[in-house]
Tab-separated table of C-alpha atoms in Angstrom:
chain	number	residue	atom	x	y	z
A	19	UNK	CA	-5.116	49.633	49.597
A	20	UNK	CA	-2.803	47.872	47.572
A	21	UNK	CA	0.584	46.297	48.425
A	22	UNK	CA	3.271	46.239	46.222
A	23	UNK	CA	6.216	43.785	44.925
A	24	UNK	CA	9.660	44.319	45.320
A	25	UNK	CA	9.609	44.629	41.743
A	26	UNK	CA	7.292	47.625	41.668
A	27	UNK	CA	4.449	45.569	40.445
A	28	UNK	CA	1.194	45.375	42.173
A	29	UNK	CA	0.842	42.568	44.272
A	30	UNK	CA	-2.350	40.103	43.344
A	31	UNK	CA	-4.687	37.902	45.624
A	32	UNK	CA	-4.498	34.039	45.151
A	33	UNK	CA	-8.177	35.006	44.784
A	34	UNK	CA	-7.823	37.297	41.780
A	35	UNK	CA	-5.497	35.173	40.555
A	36	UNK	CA	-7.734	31.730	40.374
A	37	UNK	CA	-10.164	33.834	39.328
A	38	UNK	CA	-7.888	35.021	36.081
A	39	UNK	CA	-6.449	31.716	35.470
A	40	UNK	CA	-10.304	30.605	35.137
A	41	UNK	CA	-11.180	33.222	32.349
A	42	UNK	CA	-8.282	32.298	30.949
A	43	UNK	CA	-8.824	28.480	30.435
A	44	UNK	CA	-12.443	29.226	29.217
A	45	UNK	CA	-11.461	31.912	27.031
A	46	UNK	CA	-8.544	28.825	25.755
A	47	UNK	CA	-11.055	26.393	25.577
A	48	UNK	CA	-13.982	28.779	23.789
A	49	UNK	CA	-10.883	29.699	21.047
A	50	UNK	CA	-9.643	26.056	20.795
A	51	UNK	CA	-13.267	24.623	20.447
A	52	UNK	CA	-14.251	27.346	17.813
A	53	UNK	CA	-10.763	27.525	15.630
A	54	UNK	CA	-10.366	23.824	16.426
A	55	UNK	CA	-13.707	22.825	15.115
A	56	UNK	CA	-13.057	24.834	11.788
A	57	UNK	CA	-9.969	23.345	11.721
A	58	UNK	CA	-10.912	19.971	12.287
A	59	UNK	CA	-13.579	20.039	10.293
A	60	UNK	CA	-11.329	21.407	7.517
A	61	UNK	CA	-9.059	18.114	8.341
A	62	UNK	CA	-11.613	16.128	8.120
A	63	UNK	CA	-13.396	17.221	4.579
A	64	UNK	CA	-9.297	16.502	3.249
A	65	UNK	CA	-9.293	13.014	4.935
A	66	UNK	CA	-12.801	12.451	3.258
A	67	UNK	CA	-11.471	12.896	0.156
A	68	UNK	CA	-8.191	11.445	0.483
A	69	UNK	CA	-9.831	8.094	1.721
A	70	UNK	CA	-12.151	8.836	-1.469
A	71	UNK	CA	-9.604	8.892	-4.134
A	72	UNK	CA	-7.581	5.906	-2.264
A	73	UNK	CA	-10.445	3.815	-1.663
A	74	UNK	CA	-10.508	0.954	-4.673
A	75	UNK	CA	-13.793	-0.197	-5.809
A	76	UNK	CA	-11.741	-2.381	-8.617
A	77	UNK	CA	-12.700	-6.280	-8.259
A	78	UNK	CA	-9.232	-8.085	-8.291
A	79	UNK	CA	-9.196	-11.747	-9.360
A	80	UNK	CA	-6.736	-14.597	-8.836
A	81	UNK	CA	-3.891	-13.982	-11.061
A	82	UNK	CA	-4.055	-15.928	-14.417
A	83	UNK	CA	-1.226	-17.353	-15.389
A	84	UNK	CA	-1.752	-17.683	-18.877
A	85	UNK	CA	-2.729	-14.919	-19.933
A	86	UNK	CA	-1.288	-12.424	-21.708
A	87	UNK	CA	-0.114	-8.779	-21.203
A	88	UNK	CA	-1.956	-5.828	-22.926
A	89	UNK	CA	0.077	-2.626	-23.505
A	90	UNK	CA	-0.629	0.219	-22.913
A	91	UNK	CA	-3.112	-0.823	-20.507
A	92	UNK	CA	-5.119	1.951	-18.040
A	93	UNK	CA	-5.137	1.300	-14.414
A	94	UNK	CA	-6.853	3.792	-11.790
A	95	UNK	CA	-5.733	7.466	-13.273
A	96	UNK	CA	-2.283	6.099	-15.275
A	97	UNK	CA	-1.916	4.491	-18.807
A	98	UNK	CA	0.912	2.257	-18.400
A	99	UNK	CA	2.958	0.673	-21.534
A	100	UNK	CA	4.575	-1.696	-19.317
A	101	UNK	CA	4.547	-4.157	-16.313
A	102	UNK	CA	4.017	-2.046	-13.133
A	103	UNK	CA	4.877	-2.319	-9.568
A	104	UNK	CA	1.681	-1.060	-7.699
A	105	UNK	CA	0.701	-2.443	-4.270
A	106	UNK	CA	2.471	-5.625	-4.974
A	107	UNK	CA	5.599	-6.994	-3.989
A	108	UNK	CA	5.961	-8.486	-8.056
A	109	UNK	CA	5.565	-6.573	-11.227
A	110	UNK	CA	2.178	-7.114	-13.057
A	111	UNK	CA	0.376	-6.852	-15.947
A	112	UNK	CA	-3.200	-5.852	-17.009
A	113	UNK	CA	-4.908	-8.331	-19.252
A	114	UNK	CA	-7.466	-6.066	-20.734
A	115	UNK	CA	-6.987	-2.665	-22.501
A	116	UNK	CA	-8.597	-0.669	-19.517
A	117	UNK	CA	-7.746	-2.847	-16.166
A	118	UNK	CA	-10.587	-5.555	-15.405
A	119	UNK	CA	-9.340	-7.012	-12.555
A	120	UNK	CA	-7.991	-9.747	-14.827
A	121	UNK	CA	-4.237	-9.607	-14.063
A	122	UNK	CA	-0.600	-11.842	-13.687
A	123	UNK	CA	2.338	-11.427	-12.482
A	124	UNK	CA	5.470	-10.596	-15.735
A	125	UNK	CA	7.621	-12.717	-16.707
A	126	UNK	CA	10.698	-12.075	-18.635
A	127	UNK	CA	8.838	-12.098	-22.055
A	128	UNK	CA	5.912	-10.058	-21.119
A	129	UNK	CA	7.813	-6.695	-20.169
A	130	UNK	CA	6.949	-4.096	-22.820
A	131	UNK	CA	9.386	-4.069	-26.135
A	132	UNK	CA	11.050	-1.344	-27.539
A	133	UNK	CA	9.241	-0.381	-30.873
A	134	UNK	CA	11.393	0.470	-34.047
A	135	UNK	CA	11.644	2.860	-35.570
A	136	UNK	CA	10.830	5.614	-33.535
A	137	UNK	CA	10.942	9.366	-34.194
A	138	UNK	CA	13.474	11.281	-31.448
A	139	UNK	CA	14.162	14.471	-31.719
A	140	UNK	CA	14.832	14.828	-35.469
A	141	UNK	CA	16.443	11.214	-36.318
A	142	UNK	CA	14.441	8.114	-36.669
A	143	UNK	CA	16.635	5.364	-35.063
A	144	UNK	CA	16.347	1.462	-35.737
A	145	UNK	CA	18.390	0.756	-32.678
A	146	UNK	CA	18.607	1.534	-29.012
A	147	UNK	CA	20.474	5.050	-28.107
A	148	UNK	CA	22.299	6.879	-25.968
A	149	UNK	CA	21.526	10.317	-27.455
A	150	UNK	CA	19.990	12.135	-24.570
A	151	UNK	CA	20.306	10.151	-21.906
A	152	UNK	CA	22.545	12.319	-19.429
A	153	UNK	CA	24.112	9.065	-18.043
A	154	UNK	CA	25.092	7.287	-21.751
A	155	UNK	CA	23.228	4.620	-20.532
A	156	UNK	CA	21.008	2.911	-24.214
A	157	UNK	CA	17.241	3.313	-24.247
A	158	UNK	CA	14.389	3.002	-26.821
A	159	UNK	CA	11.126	4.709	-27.696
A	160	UNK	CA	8.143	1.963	-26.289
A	161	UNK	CA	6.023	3.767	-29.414
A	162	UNK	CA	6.511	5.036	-32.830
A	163	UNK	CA	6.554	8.762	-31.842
A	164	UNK	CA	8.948	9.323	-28.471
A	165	UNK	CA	8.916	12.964	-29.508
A	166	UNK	CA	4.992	13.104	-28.617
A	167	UNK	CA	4.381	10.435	-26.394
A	168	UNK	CA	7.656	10.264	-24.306
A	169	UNK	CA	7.431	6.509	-23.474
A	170	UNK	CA	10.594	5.001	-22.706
A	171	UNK	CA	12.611	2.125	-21.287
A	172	UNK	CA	16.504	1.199	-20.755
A	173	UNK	CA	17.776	-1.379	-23.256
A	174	UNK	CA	18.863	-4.351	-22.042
């Protein structure tokens, strides 16, 4: 026969109840290793190709201080048309057209020069601008054709 709670409920044994707390942590566990290994392995197939992509297998070389700066350069997945900041507490420079691991730190003369005259919008200029910039702030084109390429830099 079966006693009851106050609360109209039935009343369980500390038997039955061990006994459904067990099922319950297996059936837990059973989800949590199943959904958890898809999951996982899900995590793990992204980390795999996160490390992948991040992993460098570019030789770097002492900087050379000679040398001198080749815009646009490429560097992993960018084409860059000046000195970059990447992984380095300096901006730097490739020396080759396509990054070789031959490299220096810029000095004032190596950043990238404006190039005029460039093609904006309809108007050639010969000078730095202000016309778009939302801030009136002067800026050239670092290539003939801003309108296609849309390489730019803050005059000085």
């Amino acid at each position: 026969m079966k006693s009851w709670t106050s609360a109209g409920r039935p009343r369980v044994s500390d038997r039955s109840m061990a006994r459904h707390m067990g099922l319950l942590l297996v059936w837990v566990c059973l989800i949590r290793g199943v959904v958890g290994g898809v999951v996982g392995a899900l995590f793990n197939v992204l980390e795999e190709d996160e490390l992948s992509s991040t992993v460098e297998t570019i030789t770097h070389f002492p900087e050379v201080k000679d040398g001198e700066c080749v815009f646009p350069f490429r560097y992993k997945n960018g084409t860059y048309y000046d000195c970059i900041k990447s992984k380095a507490r300096h901006k730097w420079c490739s020396l080759n057209k396509t990054y070789e691991g031959y490299w220096k730190f810029c000095s004032a003369e190596d950043f990238a020069s404006c190039v005029f005259p460039f093609w904006y919008r309809r108007l050639i200029y010969w000078e730095c601008t202000d016309h778009g910039d939302a801030f009136g702030k002067k800026w050239c084109s670092l290539t003939k054709n801003f309108n296609k390429d849309r390489i730019w830099k803050y005059c000085e």
